[in-house]
PDB file of C-alpha atoms in Angstrom:
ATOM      1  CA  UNK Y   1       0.000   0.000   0.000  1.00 80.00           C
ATOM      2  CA  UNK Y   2       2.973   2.459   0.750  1.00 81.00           C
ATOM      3  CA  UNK Y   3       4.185   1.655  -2.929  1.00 87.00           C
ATOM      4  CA  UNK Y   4       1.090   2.673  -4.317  1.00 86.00           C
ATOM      5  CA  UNK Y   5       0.228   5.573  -2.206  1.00 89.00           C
ATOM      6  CA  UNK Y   6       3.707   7.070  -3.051  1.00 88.00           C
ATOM      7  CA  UNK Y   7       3.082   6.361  -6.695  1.00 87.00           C
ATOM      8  CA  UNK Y   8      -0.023   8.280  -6.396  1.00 88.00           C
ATOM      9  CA  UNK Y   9       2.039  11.143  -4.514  1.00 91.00           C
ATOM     10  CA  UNK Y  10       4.567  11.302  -7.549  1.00 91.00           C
ATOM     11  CA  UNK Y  11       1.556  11.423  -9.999  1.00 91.00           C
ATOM     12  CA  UNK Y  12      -0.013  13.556  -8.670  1.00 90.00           C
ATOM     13  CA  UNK Y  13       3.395  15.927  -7.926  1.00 93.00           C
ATOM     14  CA  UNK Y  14       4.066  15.993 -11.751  1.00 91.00           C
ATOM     15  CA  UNK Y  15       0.433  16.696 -12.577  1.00 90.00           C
ATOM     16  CA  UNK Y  16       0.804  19.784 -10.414  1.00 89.00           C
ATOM     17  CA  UNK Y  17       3.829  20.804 -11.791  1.00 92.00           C
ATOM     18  CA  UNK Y  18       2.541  20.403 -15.312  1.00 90.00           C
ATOM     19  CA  UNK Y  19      -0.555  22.215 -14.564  1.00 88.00           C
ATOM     20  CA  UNK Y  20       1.938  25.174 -13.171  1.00 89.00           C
ATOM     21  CA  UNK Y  21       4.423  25.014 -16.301  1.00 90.00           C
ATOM     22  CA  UNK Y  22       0.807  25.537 -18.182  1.00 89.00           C
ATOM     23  CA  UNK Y  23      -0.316  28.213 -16.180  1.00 88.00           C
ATOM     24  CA  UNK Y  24       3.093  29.686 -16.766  1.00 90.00           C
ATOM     25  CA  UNK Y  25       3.069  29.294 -20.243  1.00 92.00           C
ATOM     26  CA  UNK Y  26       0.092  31.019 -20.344  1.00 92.00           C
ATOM     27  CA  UNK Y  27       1.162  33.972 -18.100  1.00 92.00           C
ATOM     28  CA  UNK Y  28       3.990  34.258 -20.969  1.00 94.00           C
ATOM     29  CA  UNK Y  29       1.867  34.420 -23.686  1.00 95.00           C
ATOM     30  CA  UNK Y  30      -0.176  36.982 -22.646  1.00 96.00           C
ATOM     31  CA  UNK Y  31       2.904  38.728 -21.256  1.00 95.00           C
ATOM     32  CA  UNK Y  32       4.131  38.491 -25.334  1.00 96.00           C
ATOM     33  CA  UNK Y  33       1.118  39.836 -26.398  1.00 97.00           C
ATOM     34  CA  UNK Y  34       0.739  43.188 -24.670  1.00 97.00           C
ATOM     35  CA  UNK Y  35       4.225  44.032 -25.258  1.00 96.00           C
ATOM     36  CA  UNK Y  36       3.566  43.163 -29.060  1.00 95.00           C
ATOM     37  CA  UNK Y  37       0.170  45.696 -28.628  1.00 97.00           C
ATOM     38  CA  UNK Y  38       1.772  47.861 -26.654  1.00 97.00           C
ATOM     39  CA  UNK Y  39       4.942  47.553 -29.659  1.00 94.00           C
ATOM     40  CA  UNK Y  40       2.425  47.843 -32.128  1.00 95.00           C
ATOM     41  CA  UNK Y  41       0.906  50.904 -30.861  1.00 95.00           C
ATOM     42  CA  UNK Y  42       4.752  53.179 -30.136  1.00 94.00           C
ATOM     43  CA  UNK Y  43       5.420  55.819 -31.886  1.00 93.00           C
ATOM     44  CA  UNK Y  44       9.277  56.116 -31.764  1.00 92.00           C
ATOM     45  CA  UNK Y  45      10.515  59.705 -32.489  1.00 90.00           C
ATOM     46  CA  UNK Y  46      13.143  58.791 -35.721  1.00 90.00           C
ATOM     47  CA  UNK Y  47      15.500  60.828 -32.935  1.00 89.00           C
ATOM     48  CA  UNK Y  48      15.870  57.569 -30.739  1.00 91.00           C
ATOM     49  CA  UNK Y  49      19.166  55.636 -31.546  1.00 89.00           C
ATOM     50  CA  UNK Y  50      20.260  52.223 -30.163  1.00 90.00           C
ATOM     51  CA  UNK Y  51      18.116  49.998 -28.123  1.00 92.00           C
ATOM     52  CA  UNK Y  52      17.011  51.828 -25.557  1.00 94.00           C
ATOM     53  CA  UNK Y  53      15.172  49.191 -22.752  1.00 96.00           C
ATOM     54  CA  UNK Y  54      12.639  50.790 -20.271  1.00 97.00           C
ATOM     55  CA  UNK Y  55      11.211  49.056 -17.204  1.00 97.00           C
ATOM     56  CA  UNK Y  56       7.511  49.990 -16.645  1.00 98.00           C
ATOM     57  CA  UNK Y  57       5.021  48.698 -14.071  1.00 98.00           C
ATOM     58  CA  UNK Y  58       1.359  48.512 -15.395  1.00 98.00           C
ATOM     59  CA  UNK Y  59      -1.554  48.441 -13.007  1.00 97.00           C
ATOM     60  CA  UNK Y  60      -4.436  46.941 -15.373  1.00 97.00           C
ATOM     61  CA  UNK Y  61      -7.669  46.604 -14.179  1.00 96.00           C
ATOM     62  CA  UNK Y  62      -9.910  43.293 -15.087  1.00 94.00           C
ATOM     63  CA  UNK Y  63     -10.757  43.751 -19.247  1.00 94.00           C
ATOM     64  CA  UNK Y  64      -7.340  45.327 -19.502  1.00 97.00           C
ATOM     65  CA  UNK Y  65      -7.987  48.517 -18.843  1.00 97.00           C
ATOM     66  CA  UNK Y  66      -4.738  50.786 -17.690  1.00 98.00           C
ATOM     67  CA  UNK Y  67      -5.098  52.173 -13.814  1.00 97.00           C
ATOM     68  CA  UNK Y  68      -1.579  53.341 -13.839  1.00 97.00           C
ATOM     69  CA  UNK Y  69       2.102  53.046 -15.239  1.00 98.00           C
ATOM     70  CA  UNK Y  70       5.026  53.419 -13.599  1.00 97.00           C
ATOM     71  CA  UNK Y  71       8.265  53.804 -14.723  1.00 97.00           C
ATOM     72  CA  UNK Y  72      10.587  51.892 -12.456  1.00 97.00           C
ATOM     73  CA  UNK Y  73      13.617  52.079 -14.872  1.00 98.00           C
ATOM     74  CA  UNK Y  74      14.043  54.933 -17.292  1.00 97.00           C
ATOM     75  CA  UNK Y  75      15.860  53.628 -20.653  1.00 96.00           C
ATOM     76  CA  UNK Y  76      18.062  56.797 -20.320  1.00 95.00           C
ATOM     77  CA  UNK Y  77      16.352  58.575 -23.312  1.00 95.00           C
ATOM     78  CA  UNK Y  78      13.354  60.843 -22.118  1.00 95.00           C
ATOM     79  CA  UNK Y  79      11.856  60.427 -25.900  1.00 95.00           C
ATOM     80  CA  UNK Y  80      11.546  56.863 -25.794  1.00 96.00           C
ATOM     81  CA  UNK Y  81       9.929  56.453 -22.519  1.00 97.00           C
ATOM     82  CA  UNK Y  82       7.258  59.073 -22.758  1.00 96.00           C
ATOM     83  CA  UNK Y  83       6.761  57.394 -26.538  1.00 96.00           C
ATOM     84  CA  UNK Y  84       6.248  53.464 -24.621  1.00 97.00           C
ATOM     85  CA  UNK Y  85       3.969  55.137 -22.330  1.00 97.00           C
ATOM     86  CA  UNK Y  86       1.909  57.132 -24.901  1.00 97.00           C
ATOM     87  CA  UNK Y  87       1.797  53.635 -26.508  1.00 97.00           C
ATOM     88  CA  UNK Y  88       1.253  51.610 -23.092  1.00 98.00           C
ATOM     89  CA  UNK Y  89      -1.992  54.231 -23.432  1.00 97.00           C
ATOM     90  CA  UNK Y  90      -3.384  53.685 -26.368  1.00 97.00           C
ATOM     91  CA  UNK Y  91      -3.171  49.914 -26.299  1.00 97.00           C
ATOM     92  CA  UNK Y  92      -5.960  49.844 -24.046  1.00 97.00           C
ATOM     93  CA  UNK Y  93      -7.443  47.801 -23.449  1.00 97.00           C
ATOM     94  CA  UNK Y  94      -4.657  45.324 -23.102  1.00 97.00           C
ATOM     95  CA  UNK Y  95      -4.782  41.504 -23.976  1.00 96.00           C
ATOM     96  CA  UNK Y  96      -5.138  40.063 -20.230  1.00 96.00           C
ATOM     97  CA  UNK Y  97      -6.748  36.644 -19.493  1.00 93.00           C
ATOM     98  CA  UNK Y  98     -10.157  36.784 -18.193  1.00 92.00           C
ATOM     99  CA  UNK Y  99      -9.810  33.766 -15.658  1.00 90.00           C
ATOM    100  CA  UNK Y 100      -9.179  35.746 -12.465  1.00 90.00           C
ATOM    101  CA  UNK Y 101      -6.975  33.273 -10.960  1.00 87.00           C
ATOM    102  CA  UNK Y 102      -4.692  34.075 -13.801  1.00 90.00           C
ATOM    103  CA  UNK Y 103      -5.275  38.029 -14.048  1.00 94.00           C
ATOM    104  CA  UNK Y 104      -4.173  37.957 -10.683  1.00 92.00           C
ATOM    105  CA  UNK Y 105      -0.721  37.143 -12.174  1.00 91.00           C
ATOM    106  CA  UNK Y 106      -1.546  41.010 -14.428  1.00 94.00           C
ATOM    107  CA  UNK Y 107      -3.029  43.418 -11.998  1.00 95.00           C
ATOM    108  CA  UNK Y 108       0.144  44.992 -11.106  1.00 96.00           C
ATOM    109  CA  UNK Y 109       2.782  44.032 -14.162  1.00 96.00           C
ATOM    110  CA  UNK Y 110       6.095  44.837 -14.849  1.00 96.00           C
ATOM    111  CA  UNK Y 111       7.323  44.653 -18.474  1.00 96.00           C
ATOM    112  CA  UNK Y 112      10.830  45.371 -20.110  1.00 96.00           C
ATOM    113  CA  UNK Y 113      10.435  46.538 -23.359  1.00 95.00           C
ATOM    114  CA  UNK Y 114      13.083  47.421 -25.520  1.00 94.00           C
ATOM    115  CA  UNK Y 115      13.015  49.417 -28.639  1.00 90.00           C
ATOM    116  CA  UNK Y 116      13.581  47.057 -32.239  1.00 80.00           C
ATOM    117  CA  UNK Y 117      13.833  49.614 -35.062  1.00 67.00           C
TER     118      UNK Y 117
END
């Protein structure tokens, strides 16, 4: 009985673990798609050079509506982060999963997002 009972323990550890990698996968993907929105929605001044990477935290309320954003690391170049938060703006509402347990993981998100010319 203790050989199947830790058998069941060890299935049922790696069906936890797969359901998590899921969940995670999922977080990711939705993570990928509002920085491809918010992407899709910047309008870079032609005056940015390089790859300037800013660090913003997004407080999105449920339906992906924008509470706040925060920039917790400038990129260095003024233009480019007022330009990713014009865009952060206008991408509204954002892709964010509607299952609550999961939008949890998006009501206060923080995003890198680096500029690809």
């Amino acid at each position: 009985a203790a050989d199947a009972r830790a058998a069941a323990d060890a299935q049922a550890k790696a069906a936890a673990e797969a359901a998590a990698q899921v969940r995670l996968n999922e977080i990711d993907r939705y993570r990928g798609r509002i920085r491809d929105k918010i992407r899709g929605k910047a309008n870079v001044p032609d005056t940015v050079r390089g790859r300037p990477e800013v660090q913003v935290r997004i407080t999105i309320l449920p339906g992906g509506d924008v509470l706040d954003i925060a920039i917790v690391k400038s990129s260095g170049n003024p233009a480019y982060d007022t330009a990713i938060e014009r865009a952060i703006r206008s991408a509204q509402p954002l892709p964010v999963p509607s299952d609550p347990e999961l939008f949890g993981q998006f009501r206060s998100l923080t995003l890198n997002i680096q500029h690809e010319r």
